[in-house]
Coordinates of C-alpha atoms in Angstrom, one line a residue:
M511 CA 0.0 0.0 0.0
K512 CA 1.4 3.4 -1.0
K513 CA 1.9 5.8 1.9
G514 CA 0.9 9.2 0.6
P515 CA 1.0 12.8 2.0
F516 CA -1.8 12.1 4.5
F517 CA 0.2 9.4 6.2
A518 CA 3.2 11.7 6.4
V519 CA 1.1 14.4 8.1
I520 CA -0.2 12.0 10.7
L521 CA 3.3 10.8 11.4
F522 CA 4.5 14.4 11.8
I523 CA 1.7 15.2 14.2
T524 CA 2.4 12.0 16.2
L525 CA 6.1 12.8 16.6
C526 CA 5.2 16.4 17.7
V527 CA 2.9 15.1 20.4
I528 CA 5.6 12.7 21.7
Q529 CA 8.2 15.5 21.7
C530 CA 5.8 17.8 23.6
K531 CA 5.2 15.1 26.2
E532 CA 8.9 14.6 26.7
V533 CA 9.5 18.4 27.1
E534 CA 6.6 18.5 29.6
K535 CA 8.1 15.5 31.5
K536 CA 11.4 17.3 31.8
K537 CA 9.6 20.4 33.1
L538 CA 7.4 18.7 35.7
G539 CA 9.2 15.4 36.4
K540 CA 8.0 11.9 36.1
K541 CA 4.5 10.9 37.0
S542 CA 3.9 12.3 40.5
K543 CA 3.2 10.0 43.4
V544 CA 0.5 10.6 45.9
F545 CA 1.6 12.2 49.2
K546 CA -0.2 12.9 52.4
S547 CA 0.2 16.3 53.9
M548 CA 1.2 16.5 57.6
I549 CA -0.5 19.9 58.0
K550 CA -3.8 19.4 59.8
E551 CA -6.7 21.9 59.7
G552 CA -7.3 21.6 63.4
D553 CA -3.8 22.7 64.3
F554 CA -4.4 26.0 62.5
S555 CA -8.0 26.8 63.5
A556 CA -7.9 29.5 66.1
I557 CA -8.9 33.0 67.1
V558 CA -5.9 35.5 67.1
D559 CA -6.4 39.1 68.0
G560 CA -10.2 38.5 67.7
E561 CA -9.9 37.3 64.1
K562 CA -10.4 33.8 62.8
V563 CA -7.3 31.9 61.5
S564 CA -7.6 29.0 59.0
L565 CA -5.7 27.1 56.4
Y566 CA -6.0 27.6 52.6
R567 CA -4.8 24.9 50.2
L568 CA -3.9 25.5 46.6
K569 CA -3.4 22.6 44.1
N570 CA -2.6 22.3 40.5
K571 CA -3.1 19.5 38.0
N572 CA 0.4 18.1 38.7
G573 CA -0.4 17.4 42.3
V574 CA 1.7 20.3 43.6
E575 CA 0.2 21.7 46.8
A576 CA 0.8 25.0 48.6
V577 CA -0.8 25.5 52.0
F578 CA -1.2 29.0 53.6
T579 CA -2.5 30.4 56.8
N580 CA -4.1 33.8 56.8
Y581 CA -2.0 34.6 59.9
G582 CA 0.9 36.6 58.2
Q583 CA 0.0 34.9 54.9
C584 CA 2.5 32.3 55.9
L585 CA 3.3 29.6 53.4
V586 CA 3.2 26.7 55.8
S587 CA 4.1 23.9 53.3
L588 CA 4.9 23.5 49.6
H589 CA 5.0 20.0 48.2
I590 CA 7.1 19.7 45.0
P591 CA 8.0 16.5 43.1
D592 CA 11.6 15.4 42.4
K593 CA 13.0 13.7 39.3
N594 CA 11.4 10.4 40.3
G595 CA 8.0 11.9 41.1
N596 CA 8.4 11.8 44.8
F597 CA 7.1 14.8 46.7
S598 CA 8.8 16.7 49.5
D599 CA 7.9 19.8 51.4
V600 CA 10.5 22.3 50.4
V601 CA 9.8 25.2 52.8
L602 CA 10.6 25.5 56.4
G603 CA 7.6 25.9 58.7
L604 CA 6.0 25.1 62.0
S605 CA 3.4 22.5 63.0
N606 CA 0.6 24.7 64.4
I607 CA -0.7 28.3 64.7
K608 CA 0.5 28.6 68.4
E609 CA 4.1 28.2 67.3
Y610 CA 3.7 30.8 64.5
V611 CA 2.2 33.3 67.0
G612 CA 4.9 32.4 69.6
P613 CA 8.5 33.7 69.9
K614 CA 9.9 31.2 67.5
G615 CA 7.4 32.1 64.7
G616 CA 9.8 34.4 63.1
F617 CA 9.3 35.1 59.4
F618 CA 8.9 31.5 58.1
G619 CA 7.0 31.8 54.8
A620 CA 5.4 35.2 55.7
T621 CA 4.6 38.3 53.7
I622 CA 6.8 41.1 55.0
G623 CA 5.6 44.7 55.3
R624 CA 5.2 47.6 55.3
Y625 CA 8.9 47.5 54.6
G626 CA 11.0 44.4 53.9
N627 CA 14.5 44.5 55.2
R628 CA 16.1 47.2 57.4
I629 CA 15.6 50.9 57.9
A630 CA 18.5 52.7 59.7
N631 CA 17.8 54.1 63.2
G632 CA 14.1 53.3 62.7
S633 CA 13.4 56.6 61.1
F634 CA 13.0 58.5 57.9
T635 CA 12.0 62.0 56.7
L636 CA 9.1 62.3 54.2
N637 CA 7.8 65.6 52.8
G638 CA 9.7 67.4 55.5
E639 CA 8.3 65.4 58.4
K640 CA 10.3 62.9 60.4
Y641 CA 8.7 59.6 61.2
S642 CA 9.9 57.3 64.0
L643 CA 9.4 53.6 63.5
V644 CA 9.4 50.7 66.0
K645 CA 13.0 49.5 66.5
N646 CA 13.2 45.7 66.6
N647 CA 16.7 45.0 65.3
G648 CA 19.0 46.9 67.7
E649 CA 18.8 50.5 66.6
N650 CA 17.2 49.5 63.3
H651 CA 13.7 48.8 62.1
L652 CA 13.4 45.3 60.4
H653 CA 10.7 43.7 58.3
G654 CA 7.9 46.1 59.4
G655 CA 8.5 46.2 63.1
E656 CA 7.4 44.2 66.1
K657 CA 4.0 43.5 64.6
G658 CA 4.5 43.7 60.9
F659 CA 2.5 42.1 58.2
N660 CA 3.8 38.7 59.2
A661 CA 2.1 38.9 62.6
V662 CA -1.4 40.0 61.7
V663 CA -4.5 38.2 60.5
W664 CA -5.6 38.8 56.9
T665 CA -8.9 38.5 55.2
A666 CA -8.9 35.6 52.7
N667 CA -10.8 35.3 49.4
V668 CA -10.6 31.9 47.8
I669 CA -10.8 32.5 44.0
G670 CA -10.4 28.9 42.9
E671 CA -8.7 25.6 43.6
D672 CA -5.4 27.1 42.6
E673 CA -5.8 30.8 43.7
V674 CA -6.3 32.8 46.9
E675 CA -6.1 36.5 47.7
F676 CA -5.4 38.1 51.1
T677 CA -6.4 41.7 51.9
R678 CA -6.0 44.1 54.8
V679 CA -5.9 47.8 55.6
S680 CA -2.9 48.8 57.6
P681 CA -4.0 51.8 59.7
D682 CA -2.3 55.1 59.7
M683 CA 0.8 55.1 61.9
E684 CA 0.8 51.4 62.4
E685 CA 4.4 50.6 63.5
G686 CA 5.1 54.3 62.8
Y687 CA 4.2 54.4 59.1
P688 CA 1.9 57.2 57.8
G689 CA -1.2 56.6 55.8
N690 CA -4.0 54.0 55.7
L691 CA -2.6 51.4 53.4
S692 CA -4.9 49.0 51.5
V693 CA -3.0 45.9 50.6
F694 CA -3.9 43.0 48.3
V695 CA -1.7 39.9 47.8
N696 CA -2.7 37.3 45.3
Y697 CA -1.2 33.8 45.1
R698 CA -1.8 31.5 42.1
L699 CA -0.4 28.0 41.5
T700 CA -0.1 27.5 37.8
S701 CA 0.0 24.3 35.7
D702 CA 3.7 25.1 35.0
N703 CA 4.4 24.7 38.7
E704 CA 4.8 28.4 39.3
L705 CA 3.8 30.1 42.6
V706 CA 2.9 33.5 41.3
I707 CA 2.7 36.3 44.0
K708 CA 1.2 39.6 43.0
Y709 CA 1.2 42.5 45.4
S710 CA -0.8 45.8 45.1
A711 CA -1.4 48.6 47.5
T712 CA -2.9 52.1 47.7
T713 CA -2.6 54.8 50.4
D714 CA -4.4 58.0 51.5
K715 CA -1.2 59.6 52.7
T716 CA 2.3 59.6 51.2
T717 CA 4.2 56.7 52.7
H718 CA 6.9 54.1 52.0
V719 CA 6.1 50.5 50.8
N720 CA 8.4 47.6 50.1
L721 CA 6.7 44.2 50.3
T722 CA 8.3 40.8 50.0
H723 CA 7.9 37.0 50.6
H724 CA 10.1 35.3 53.2
S725 CA 10.0 31.5 52.6
F726 CA 13.0 29.5 53.7
F727 CA 13.7 27.0 50.9
N728 CA 15.5 23.7 51.1
L729 CA 15.0 21.7 47.8
K730 CA 16.1 18.4 49.5
G731 CA 13.1 18.9 51.9
E732 CA 12.6 20.9 55.0
G733 CA 14.8 19.9 57.9
E734 CA 17.1 17.8 55.6
G735 CA 20.4 19.3 56.6
D736 CA 21.8 22.5 55.1
V737 CA 21.7 24.0 51.6
M738 CA 25.5 24.5 51.2
D739 CA 25.4 21.9 48.3
H740 CA 22.6 23.7 46.4
V741 CA 23.9 25.3 43.2
L742 CA 23.0 29.0 42.8
T743 CA 22.9 31.4 39.8
L744 CA 22.1 35.0 40.3
N745 CA 21.2 37.5 37.4
S746 CA 23.2 40.2 39.2
E747 CA 26.6 41.8 38.7
E748 CA 26.4 44.1 41.8
F749 CA 25.2 44.2 45.4
T750 CA 24.7 46.9 48.0
A751 CA 27.5 47.1 50.6
L752 CA 26.7 47.0 54.3
N753 CA 28.1 48.7 57.3
K754 CA 28.7 46.8 60.6
N755 CA 25.0 47.3 61.5
Q756 CA 23.9 45.7 58.2
I757 CA 22.7 49.0 56.8
P758 CA 23.7 50.0 53.2
T759 CA 26.6 52.4 53.0
G760 CA 25.4 53.6 49.6
E761 CA 28.3 51.9 47.9
I762 CA 27.5 49.5 45.0
I763 CA 30.0 46.7 44.8
K764 CA 30.8 44.6 41.7
V765 CA 30.6 40.9 42.3
K766 CA 33.4 40.0 40.0
D767 CA 36.4 38.5 41.7
T768 CA 34.5 38.4 45.1
P769 CA 32.7 35.6 47.0
F770 CA 29.5 37.3 45.8
D771 CA 29.9 36.2 42.2
F772 CA 27.0 33.9 41.3
T773 CA 26.8 35.0 37.6
S774 CA 27.7 31.4 36.7
P775 CA 26.3 28.4 38.6
K776 CA 28.2 28.0 41.9
V777 CA 27.6 25.8 45.0
I778 CA 26.3 28.1 47.8
G779 CA 28.9 26.9 50.3
E780 CA 31.9 27.3 48.1
D781 CA 32.9 30.8 49.3
I782 CA 30.6 31.4 52.2
N783 CA 33.2 31.0 54.9
K784 CA 35.9 33.1 53.3
N785 CA 37.4 36.0 55.2
H786 CA 35.6 38.8 53.3
E787 CA 34.5 41.9 55.2
Q788 CA 30.9 41.7 53.8
L789 CA 30.6 38.0 54.7
V790 CA 31.8 38.7 58.2
I791 CA 29.2 41.4 58.6
G792 CA 26.4 39.2 57.4
N793 CA 27.6 36.0 59.1
G794 CA 27.3 34.6 55.6
Y795 CA 25.2 35.9 52.7
D796 CA 22.5 38.4 53.9
H797 CA 22.8 40.9 51.1
N798 CA 20.7 42.7 48.5
F799 CA 21.7 41.9 44.9
I800 CA 20.8 44.3 42.1
V801 CA 18.7 42.4 39.5
K802 CA 19.4 42.9 35.9
E803 CA 16.5 43.7 33.6
F804 CA 17.3 40.9 31.1
P805 CA 16.7 38.1 30.3
T806 CA 13.0 37.8 31.0
N807 CA 10.3 35.1 30.9
K808 CA 7.6 35.0 28.2
N809 CA 5.6 37.7 30.0
G810 CA 8.5 40.1 30.3
I811 CA 9.3 39.5 33.9
P812 CA 13.1 39.6 34.6
F813 CA 14.9 36.4 35.6
A814 CA 16.5 36.9 39.1
A815 CA 17.8 33.6 40.3
K816 CA 18.1 29.8 39.9
V817 CA 18.7 27.2 42.5
E818 CA 19.5 23.5 41.8
E819 CA 19.6 20.6 44.2
P820 CA 21.7 17.9 42.5
E821 CA 20.4 14.8 44.3
S822 CA 16.7 15.4 43.9
G823 CA 16.9 17.2 40.6
R824 CA 14.7 19.9 41.9
I825 CA 15.2 23.4 40.4
M826 CA 13.7 26.7 41.5
E827 CA 13.8 29.8 39.3
V828 CA 12.9 33.2 40.5
Y829 CA 11.4 36.1 38.4
T830 CA 10.5 39.6 39.6
N831 CA 9.9 43.2 38.5
E832 CA 11.7 44.4 41.6
P833 CA 15.1 46.1 41.3
G834 CA 16.7 43.9 44.0
M835 CA 16.6 40.6 45.7
Q836 CA 17.9 39.6 49.2
L837 CA 20.0 36.5 49.4
Y838 CA 19.9 35.1 52.9
T839 CA 21.4 31.8 53.9
S840 CA 19.7 31.3 57.2
N841 CA 22.8 32.2 59.1
F842 CA 21.0 32.6 62.4
L843 CA 19.2 29.3 62.6
D844 CA 20.9 27.2 65.3
G845 CA 18.9 24.0 65.7
S846 CA 16.7 25.4 68.5
V847 CA 13.6 25.6 66.3
I848 CA 12.0 22.3 65.6
G849 CA 10.1 22.2 62.3
K850 CA 6.8 20.7 61.4
S851 CA 8.3 17.2 60.7
G852 CA 10.1 17.1 64.1
K853 CA 13.5 18.0 62.7
P854 CA 15.7 20.8 64.0
Y855 CA 16.3 23.7 61.7
L856 CA 20.1 24.0 61.4
K857 CA 22.3 27.0 60.6
R858 CA 22.2 27.5 56.8
G859 CA 19.5 25.0 56.6
A860 CA 17.6 27.0 53.9
V861 CA 18.1 29.8 51.4
C862 CA 15.8 32.8 51.2
L863 CA 15.4 34.8 47.9
E864 CA 13.4 37.9 48.8
T865 CA 12.5 40.1 45.8
Q866 CA 12.4 43.7 47.0
H867 CA 13.6 47.3 46.7
Y868 CA 16.9 48.0 48.3
P869 CA 17.2 48.1 52.2
D870 CA 17.0 51.5 53.8
S871 CA 15.8 53.2 50.6
P872 CA 13.9 55.8 52.6
N873 CA 17.2 57.2 53.7
H874 CA 19.0 56.8 50.4
P875 CA 17.6 59.1 47.7
E876 CA 20.0 57.7 45.2
F877 CA 18.3 54.2 45.5
P878 CA 15.1 53.4 43.6
S879 CA 12.3 55.1 45.4
T880 CA 9.8 53.2 47.7
I881 CA 7.5 56.2 48.0
L882 CA 3.8 55.7 47.4
N883 CA 1.5 58.7 46.9
P884 CA -2.3 59.0 47.1
G885 CA -3.8 58.2 43.7
E886 CA -0.9 55.8 42.8
T887 CA -0.9 52.0 43.0
Y888 CA 2.0 50.0 44.3
S889 CA 2.5 46.9 42.2
S890 CA 5.0 44.1 42.5
I891 CA 5.4 40.5 41.3
C892 CA 7.4 37.5 42.4
I893 CA 7.4 34.1 40.7
Y894 CA 8.9 31.0 42.1
K895 CA 9.0 28.4 39.3
F896 CA 9.8 24.7 40.0
L897 CA 11.2 22.2 37.5
V898 CA 13.2 19.0 37.6
K899 CA 16.5 18.0 36.0
E900 CA 16.7 14.4 34.8

């Protein structure tokens, strides 16, 4: 029987389908296996500051699950498959709401605001008026103060199986910041295994805003040792230098020929203990890197970072429209915090990649501005995309 053009077309289409399936397999891993989440609803059902606290689960078609609590918008767990389809929870977190509210709650998986990172001497001047903020990091203001966005209850709006939005009005002079700030944070778990975080905010008085997400990632699984063997790439050639109080000096340092050069893939632990002034100040990496504007993803969002864990094959890419990103290697974990699986969280047991404006921008007019005026809308996006390497 003669095989004509029609047969050739069918063969071509079949080969294309097979190729597409192979590409998808590389992106998402082998067939995912069923897992049972250890996070229980009852452990997160409570009344905090007169507001109801609950859990919110997002799932996509690949079986990936992200679990949030509306207390601080904390990402409590994030189950991602490895190259063999086995799921692990890749974010550090605690087992119940009492621990998050307690002294060891910290910033695990939380939304940070009104201002992520440090503000020198807990103060800034805006439109000729000096504002004094709560000092909770020595003489500095850190991550929004003693009761920042990580330590308040948010109103949740479930949009779908894969999407939730949290809202809140931060009242005028909360933690010292001017203006009633209306904040919206949307989380969506896409079919491409992306956790997309979109922030927006408006104010009725000129203020400063710098929101970020503070998950502690270990791609081997939470509590599975340290991340010094993770391979990191940063789309950055510069970082902001710090003084001994971890406040930017205003100097921008080139990463070339320093331990801060991650322009090519490098194991996180390779240079972390070198005798470099900036590493001594941060007790490791705890620095803001300036994100280059290119390359971008298909939607024009700049690529910021890539983390690879060799054994599991898990890969995490970070994309953002923010000018900076804080690399923090969990230098102050010490094993005293016991995680949700009963394992101690060790020094350098996770890596944080916090997309942001620069630290202390309110006191550095040469830095990209964090000022938000009435009639304007603050807008920021952060994408954590998960893949596997065969």
